[in-house]
CSV table of C-alpha atoms in Angstrom, one decimal:
chain,number,residue,atom,x,y,z
A,20,MET,CA,158.4,169.8,-44.1
A,21,HIS,CA,159.4,167.1,-41.6
A,22,LYS,CA,162.5,169.1,-40.9
A,23,ARG,CA,160.6,172.1,-40.2
A,24,HIS,CA,158.1,170.3,-37.9
A,25,PHE,CA,161.0,168.8,-36.0
A,26,LEU,CA,162.6,172.3,-35.6
A,27,LYS,CA,159.2,173.8,-34.5
A,28,THR,CA,158.8,170.9,-31.9
A,29,ALA,CA,162.3,171.2,-30.7
A,30,ALA,CA,161.9,174.9,-30.2
A,31,ALA,CA,158.6,174.5,-28.5
A,32,LEU,CA,160.1,171.9,-26.1
A,33,ALA,CA,163.2,174.2,-25.5
A,34,ALA,CA,160.8,177.1,-24.6
A,35,THR,CA,158.7,174.9,-22.4
A,36,VAL,CA,161.9,173.7,-20.5
A,37,ALA,CA,163.0,177.3,-20.2
A,38,PHE,CA,159.7,178.3,-19.0
A,39,GLY,CA,159.7,175.5,-16.4
A,40,ALA,CA,163.2,176.5,-15.1
A,41,ALA,CA,161.9,180.1,-14.7
A,42,GLN,CA,158.9,178.9,-13.0
A,43,ALA,CA,161.0,176.8,-10.6
A,44,GLN,CA,162.7,180.0,-9.3
A,45,THR,CA,161.0,181.0,-6.0
A,46,ALA,CA,160.9,184.7,-5.6
A,47,LEU,CA,162.1,186.1,-2.3
A,48,LYS,CA,162.1,189.8,-1.2
A,49,PHE,CA,164.7,190.3,1.5
A,50,GLN,CA,165.3,193.7,3.3
A,51,LEU,CA,168.5,194.6,5.1
A,52,ASP,CA,168.6,196.4,8.4
A,53,TRP,CA,170.4,199.5,7.0
A,54,ARG,CA,172.0,201.0,4.0
A,55,PHE,CA,174.4,199.2,1.6
A,56,GLU,CA,177.5,199.5,3.8
A,57,GLY,CA,180.3,197.0,4.5
A,58,PRO,CA,178.3,194.3,6.4
A,59,ALA,CA,175.8,194.1,3.6
A,60,ALA,CA,178.4,192.1,1.6
A,61,LEU,CA,177.5,189.1,3.8
A,62,PHE,CA,174.2,189.0,1.8
A,63,LEU,CA,175.2,190.5,-1.5
A,64,GLN,CA,178.1,188.0,-2.1
A,65,SER,CA,175.6,185.0,-2.7
A,66,ALA,CA,173.6,187.1,-5.0
A,67,ALA,CA,176.7,188.2,-7.1
A,68,LYS,CA,178.0,184.7,-7.2
A,69,GLY,CA,174.6,183.2,-8.1
A,70,TYR,CA,174.3,180.9,-5.1
A,71,TYR,CA,170.7,181.9,-4.4
A,72,LYS,CA,169.8,181.5,-8.1
A,73,ALA,CA,171.6,178.0,-8.0
A,74,ALA,CA,169.5,177.1,-5.0
A,75,GLY,CA,166.3,177.8,-7.1
A,76,LEU,CA,165.6,181.3,-5.6
A,77,ASP,CA,165.1,184.6,-7.3
A,78,VAL,CA,166.2,186.9,-4.4
A,79,THR,CA,165.7,190.7,-4.4
A,80,ILE,CA,167.8,192.4,-1.7
A,81,ASP,CA,166.9,196.0,-0.6
A,82,ALA,CA,168.4,198.4,1.8
A,83,GLY,CA,166.6,199.2,5.1
A,84,ASN,CA,166.2,202.1,7.4
A,85,GLY,CA,166.5,200.4,10.9
A,86,SER,CA,165.7,197.0,12.3
A,87,GLY,CA,162.3,198.0,13.5
A,88,GLY,CA,161.2,198.9,10.0
A,89,THR,CA,162.4,195.7,8.6
A,90,VAL,CA,160.5,193.6,11.3
A,91,THR,CA,157.3,195.6,10.6
A,92,ARG,CA,157.7,195.2,6.7
A,93,VAL,CA,158.1,191.4,7.0
A,94,ALA,CA,155.2,191.3,9.4
A,95,SER,CA,153.1,193.2,6.8
A,96,GLY,CA,154.0,190.8,4.0
A,97,THR,CA,155.9,193.5,2.0
A,98,TYR,CA,159.0,191.4,2.4
A,99,ASP,CA,159.3,187.7,2.8
A,100,MET,CA,162.5,187.8,4.9
A,101,GLY,CA,164.9,190.3,6.4
A,102,PHE,CA,167.8,191.1,8.6
A,103,ALA,CA,167.0,192.6,12.0
A,104,ASP,CA,168.1,193.1,15.6
A,105,MET,CA,166.8,190.4,17.8
A,106,ALA,CA,165.7,192.9,20.5
A,107,ALA,CA,163.5,194.7,17.8
A,108,LEU,CA,162.0,191.4,16.8
A,109,MET,CA,161.3,190.6,20.5
A,110,GLU,CA,159.8,193.9,21.1
A,111,PHE,CA,157.4,193.6,18.2
A,112,HIS,CA,156.1,190.3,19.4
A,113,ALA,CA,155.6,191.5,22.9
A,114,ASN,CA,153.9,194.8,21.8
A,115,ASN,CA,151.8,193.2,19.1
A,116,PRO,CA,150.6,190.0,20.7
A,117,ASP,CA,147.5,189.8,18.4
A,118,ALA,CA,149.5,190.5,15.1
A,119,PRO,CA,148.6,187.7,12.7
A,120,ASN,CA,151.9,187.5,11.0
A,121,LYS,CA,154.8,188.0,13.7
A,122,PRO,CA,158.3,187.3,12.0
A,123,VAL,CA,160.5,184.7,13.4
A,124,ALA,CA,164.4,184.5,13.6
A,125,VAL,CA,165.7,181.6,11.6
A,126,MET,CA,169.5,182.1,11.8
A,127,MET,CA,171.7,184.2,14.1
A,128,VAL,CA,174.3,186.2,12.1
A,129,TYR,CA,175.5,188.8,14.9
A,130,ASN,CA,176.0,186.5,17.9
A,131,ASN,CA,176.6,189.6,20.0
A,132,THR,CA,174.9,193.1,19.8
A,133,PRO,CA,177.0,195.6,18.2
A,134,ALA,CA,175.8,198.2,20.6
A,135,ALA,CA,178.3,200.3,22.4
A,136,VAL,CA,178.7,203.5,24.4
A,137,LEU,CA,181.2,205.8,22.7
A,138,ALA,CA,182.8,209.0,24.2
A,139,LEU,CA,185.7,211.3,23.6
A,140,LYS,CA,188.4,211.3,26.3
A,141,LYS,CA,188.2,215.1,26.5
A,142,SER,CA,184.8,214.6,28.2
A,143,GLY,CA,186.6,213.0,31.1
A,144,ILE,CA,185.0,209.6,30.4
A,145,THR,CA,187.6,206.8,30.6
A,146,LYS,CA,185.9,204.1,32.3
A,147,VAL,CA,182.2,203.0,32.5
A,148,SER,CA,181.5,204.4,35.9
A,149,ASP,CA,182.3,207.9,34.5
A,150,LEU,CA,179.0,207.8,32.7
A,151,THR,CA,177.1,208.5,35.7
A,152,GLY,CA,175.5,212.0,35.6
A,153,LYS,CA,176.5,212.5,32.1
A,154,LYS,CA,174.5,213.7,29.0
A,155,LEU,CA,174.1,210.8,26.5
A,156,GLY,CA,172.6,211.1,22.9
A,157,ALA,CA,171.1,208.8,20.5
A,158,PRO,CA,168.0,208.5,18.3
A,159,VAL,CA,165.0,207.3,20.4
A,160,PHE,CA,164.8,204.0,18.3
A,161,ASP,CA,168.7,203.2,18.7
A,162,ALA,CA,169.2,199.6,19.8
A,163,GLY,CA,171.9,200.7,22.2
A,164,ARG,CA,169.7,203.5,23.8
A,165,LYS,CA,166.8,201.2,24.3
A,166,ALA,CA,169.0,198.5,25.8
A,167,PHE,CA,170.9,201.0,28.0
A,168,PRO,CA,169.1,200.1,31.0
A,169,ILE,CA,170.5,196.5,30.8
A,170,PHE,CA,174.0,198.0,30.5
A,171,GLN,CA,173.4,200.4,33.2
A,172,LYS,CA,172.4,197.7,35.6
A,173,ALA,CA,175.2,195.4,34.7
A,174,ASN,CA,177.8,198.0,35.2
A,175,ASN,CA,176.2,200.1,38.2
A,176,VAL,CA,176.0,203.3,36.3
A,177,GLY,CA,173.9,206.0,37.9
A,178,ASN,CA,171.3,208.2,36.3
A,179,VAL,CA,172.2,209.8,33.0
A,180,ALA,CA,170.3,212.5,30.9
A,181,TRP,CA,169.3,211.6,27.3
A,182,THR,CA,169.2,214.0,24.3
A,183,ALA,CA,167.5,212.5,21.2
A,184,MET,CA,168.4,213.5,17.6
A,185,ASP,CA,168.2,212.0,14.1
A,186,PRO,CA,171.0,209.5,13.2
A,187,PRO,CA,173.2,211.8,11.0
A,188,LEU,CA,173.5,214.3,13.9
A,189,ARG,CA,174.6,211.7,16.6
A,190,GLU,CA,178.4,211.8,16.1
A,191,THR,CA,178.4,215.4,15.0
A,192,MET,CA,176.8,216.5,18.3
A,193,LEU,CA,179.4,214.4,20.2
A,194,VAL,CA,182.3,216.0,18.3
A,195,ARG,CA,180.9,219.4,19.0
A,196,GLY,CA,180.6,218.7,22.7
A,197,ASP,CA,176.8,219.0,22.8
A,198,ILE,CA,176.7,215.7,24.5
A,199,ASP,CA,179.1,213.6,26.6
A,200,ALA,CA,178.5,210.2,25.1
A,201,ILE,CA,176.5,208.4,22.5
A,202,THR,CA,175.1,204.9,21.9
A,203,GLY,CA,175.3,203.2,18.5
A,204,PHE,CA,176.8,200.3,16.7
A,205,SER,CA,180.5,200.2,17.4
A,206,PHE,CA,181.5,199.8,13.9
A,207,THR,CA,179.2,202.5,12.6
A,208,SER,CA,179.7,205.2,15.1
A,209,LEU,CA,183.5,204.8,15.5
A,210,LEU,CA,184.0,205.3,11.6
A,211,ASN,CA,181.5,208.2,11.7
A,212,LEU,CA,183.4,209.9,14.5
A,213,GLU,CA,186.6,209.5,12.5
A,214,ALA,CA,184.9,211.0,9.3
A,215,ARG,CA,184.1,214.1,11.6
A,216,GLY,CA,187.7,214.6,12.6
A,217,ALA,CA,188.1,212.5,15.8
A,218,LYS,CA,191.2,210.4,16.1
A,219,PRO,CA,190.7,206.8,17.0
A,220,ALA,CA,193.2,207.3,20.0
A,221,ASP,CA,190.8,210.0,21.3
A,222,VAL,CA,187.6,207.8,21.4
A,223,VAL,CA,186.6,205.5,24.2
A,224,VAL,CA,184.4,202.6,23.3
A,225,PHE,CA,182.5,200.4,25.7
A,226,PRO,CA,181.0,197.4,23.7
A,227,TYR,CA,178.0,195.9,25.5
A,228,ALA,CA,179.2,192.6,24.8
A,229,GLU,CA,182.4,193.2,26.7
A,230,HIS,CA,180.7,194.8,29.7
A,231,GLY,CA,178.3,192.1,30.9
A,232,VAL,CA,175.5,192.4,28.3
A,233,LYS,CA,175.2,189.2,26.3
A,234,LEU,CA,172.3,190.2,24.1
A,235,TYR,CA,172.1,188.6,20.6
A,236,GLY,CA,172.4,190.9,17.7
A,237,ASN,CA,171.0,190.7,14.3
A,238,ALA,CA,169.4,187.7,12.9
A,239,ILE,CA,167.8,186.6,9.6
A,240,ILE,CA,164.1,186.6,10.0
A,241,ALA,CA,161.2,185.1,8.1
A,242,SER,CA,157.4,185.6,7.9
A,243,PRO,CA,155.5,182.6,9.5
A,244,LYS,CA,153.5,182.4,6.3
A,245,LEU,CA,156.7,181.6,4.4
A,246,ILE,CA,157.8,179.2,7.1
A,247,LYS,CA,154.4,177.4,6.8
A,248,GLU,CA,154.1,177.4,3.0
A,249,ASN,CA,157.6,177.0,1.8
A,250,PRO,CA,160.2,176.1,4.5
A,251,ALA,CA,162.3,174.5,1.7
A,252,ALA,CA,162.8,178.1,0.3
A,253,ILE,CA,164.1,179.4,3.7
A,254,LYS,CA,166.4,176.3,3.9
A,255,ALA,CA,167.8,177.0,0.5
A,256,PHE,CA,168.3,180.8,1.3
A,257,LEU,CA,170.2,180.0,4.5
A,258,ALA,CA,172.5,177.4,2.9
A,259,ALA,CA,173.1,179.8,0.0
A,260,PHE,CA,173.7,182.7,2.4
A,261,ALA,CA,176.2,180.7,4.5
A,262,LYS,CA,178.3,179.7,1.5
A,263,GLY,CA,178.7,183.3,0.5
A,264,ALA,CA,179.2,184.6,4.0
A,265,LYS,CA,182.1,182.1,4.3
A,266,GLU,CA,183.8,183.8,1.3
A,267,VAL,CA,183.2,187.3,2.6
A,268,MET,CA,184.8,186.5,6.0
A,269,ALA,CA,187.8,184.8,4.2
A,270,ASN,CA,188.4,187.8,2.0
A,271,PRO,CA,186.5,191.0,3.0
A,272,ALA,CA,188.4,193.4,0.8
A,273,ALA,CA,187.3,191.5,-2.4
A,274,SER,CA,183.7,191.1,-1.4
A,275,ILE,CA,183.2,194.9,-0.9
A,276,GLU,CA,182.9,195.2,-4.6
A,277,THR,CA,179.5,193.6,-4.2
A,278,VAL,CA,178.4,196.6,-2.1
A,279,LYS,CA,179.9,199.1,-4.4
A,280,ALA,CA,177.9,197.5,-7.3
A,281,ARG,CA,174.8,198.4,-5.2
A,282,ASP,CA,176.0,201.8,-4.0
A,283,GLY,CA,178.6,203.3,-6.3
A,284,ILE,CA,179.4,206.3,-4.0
A,285,ILE,CA,180.6,204.2,-1.1
A,286,ASN,CA,184.1,204.7,0.3
A,287,VAL,CA,185.6,201.4,-0.4
A,288,ALA,CA,188.4,201.6,2.2
A,289,LEU,CA,186.1,202.9,4.8
A,290,GLU,CA,183.5,200.1,4.1
A,291,THR,CA,186.1,197.5,4.1
A,292,ARG,CA,187.2,198.4,7.6
A,293,ARG,CA,183.5,198.6,8.7
A,294,LEU,CA,183.1,195.0,7.4
A,295,GLN,CA,186.2,193.7,9.0
A,296,MET,CA,185.1,195.4,12.4
A,297,ALA,CA,181.7,193.8,12.1
A,298,ILE,CA,183.2,190.4,11.5
A,299,ASP,CA,185.7,190.6,14.4
A,300,ALA,CA,183.2,192.2,16.9
A,301,VAL,CA,179.9,190.3,16.3
A,302,VAL,CA,179.9,187.6,13.5
A,303,ALA,CA,183.2,185.7,14.5
A,304,SER,CA,183.2,186.8,18.1
A,305,PRO,CA,184.3,184.4,20.9
A,306,ASP,CA,180.7,183.7,21.8
A,307,ALA,CA,180.0,182.8,18.2
A,308,ARG,CA,182.8,180.3,18.1
A,309,LYS,CA,181.7,178.8,21.4
A,310,GLU,CA,178.0,178.5,20.4
A,311,GLY,CA,178.5,177.9,16.7
A,312,PHE,CA,177.6,180.2,13.8
A,313,GLY,CA,173.9,180.6,13.1
A,314,GLN,CA,172.8,179.2,16.5
A,315,ALA,CA,171.2,180.6,19.5
A,316,VAL,CA,171.5,179.0,23.0
A,317,PRO,CA,168.0,178.6,24.7
A,318,ALA,CA,169.2,179.7,28.2
A,319,ARG,CA,170.9,182.8,26.8
A,320,LEU,CA,167.9,183.7,24.6
A,321,ALA,CA,165.4,183.2,27.5
A,322,LEU,CA,167.7,185.6,29.7
A,323,MET,CA,167.7,188.1,26.8
A,324,ALA,CA,163.9,187.9,26.4
A,325,SER,CA,163.5,188.7,30.2
A,326,GLN,CA,165.9,191.6,30.0
A,327,VAL,CA,164.4,193.2,26.8
A,328,SER,CA,160.9,192.9,28.4
A,329,ASP,CA,162.1,194.8,31.4
A,330,ALA,CA,164.3,197.3,29.7
A,331,PHE,CA,161.8,198.1,26.8
A,332,GLY,CA,158.7,198.0,29.1
A,333,THR,CA,156.9,195.8,26.7
A,334,LYS,CA,153.0,195.3,26.9
A,335,THR,CA,153.5,191.5,27.3
A,336,ARG,CA,156.4,189.4,28.4
A,337,ILE,CA,158.5,187.9,25.6
A,338,ASP,CA,158.2,184.3,24.9
A,339,PRO,CA,161.7,183.2,23.7
A,340,ASN,CA,160.3,180.1,21.9
A,341,ALA,CA,157.9,182.2,19.7
A,342,VAL,CA,160.8,184.4,18.3
A,343,TRP,CA,163.3,181.6,17.3
A,344,ASN,CA,163.0,178.7,15.0
A,345,PRO,CA,166.3,176.9,14.1
A,346,SER,CA,164.6,173.9,12.2
A,347,MET,CA,165.7,175.2,8.8
A,348,LEU,CA,169.3,175.9,9.6
A,349,PRO,CA,171.9,174.1,7.3
A,350,PRO,CA,173.8,170.9,8.7
A,351,ALA,CA,176.6,171.8,11.2
A,352,ALA,CA,179.3,171.1,8.4
A,353,ASP,CA,177.8,173.9,6.4
A,354,LEU,CA,177.7,176.3,9.2
A,355,ASN,CA,181.4,175.9,9.8
A,356,ILE,CA,182.1,179.1,8.1
A,357,LEU,CA,184.0,181.3,10.7
A,358,PRO,CA,187.6,182.3,9.7
A,359,PRO,CA,190.4,181.1,11.9
A,360,ALA,CA,190.7,182.9,15.3
A,361,LYS,CA,193.3,185.8,15.2
A,362,LYS,CA,196.2,185.2,17.5
């Protein structure tokens, strides 16, 4: 009888400990900016390796349908955190000054905007100045299209005509010759053009970051409610994310398996290329190496806020201090995750 009582007590104690451990896991809902493509590995690696769980977090990662949607869903409380374009976040702040729950960027991931202008050489566009008078195409919400006035001003490009379309038609219309050039994320549109029969040698790419436009790209964002109520959870998330992202950058090919696990029909070779292109162009860029992964330089952020206010025609001016909070970033040593520079 004593033995049975002991076993019952031990079982109850074990159940209590297990329940306590489960209770200790903080649930976080996280939304990406786009579908489960190559760059999503940066976030999925830490989930697959159990780094979020080891940090006391129960993280759910969902695909997105554009940065604007991610910002809105974090603002509404549907998601606790997300991955979104800094310009889209700034625009939301400036156009919704009275919104009670405006998301805040807590870690920079794409130190440079991936936005670029892409054209086919057959259009006669071989240099930026050739864009003057041409017909450009992109969805109305495309980050590159919205920021084009900044690119235009920096490169003295004259007037252009715009055609709007749904995202799947953008590269198709360029290949068909319906438009002369498009704006889009370089590592997305270039591979989409190849998939539609364009040869890489026939495509001209003008990355904004290499043509005088030093906008920040995508950042990890969090709701002010979470920042106020549980900053430790954000801190834990960022540290776990950095650990996984370091592994992804060291071995992109292996980490693509985490993306395939979420979307079984992806083209592994294509998404591996997309991930490597994203790492080279915007994550481990020269600017990121100079400023440090995860960081945002106040002067550059302030200039971007002013440029986005002008280019996007926002209702109010953007306050750079309201959109950025680096207080939960891991220590510098834990942010030293960029791969060695390519020679």
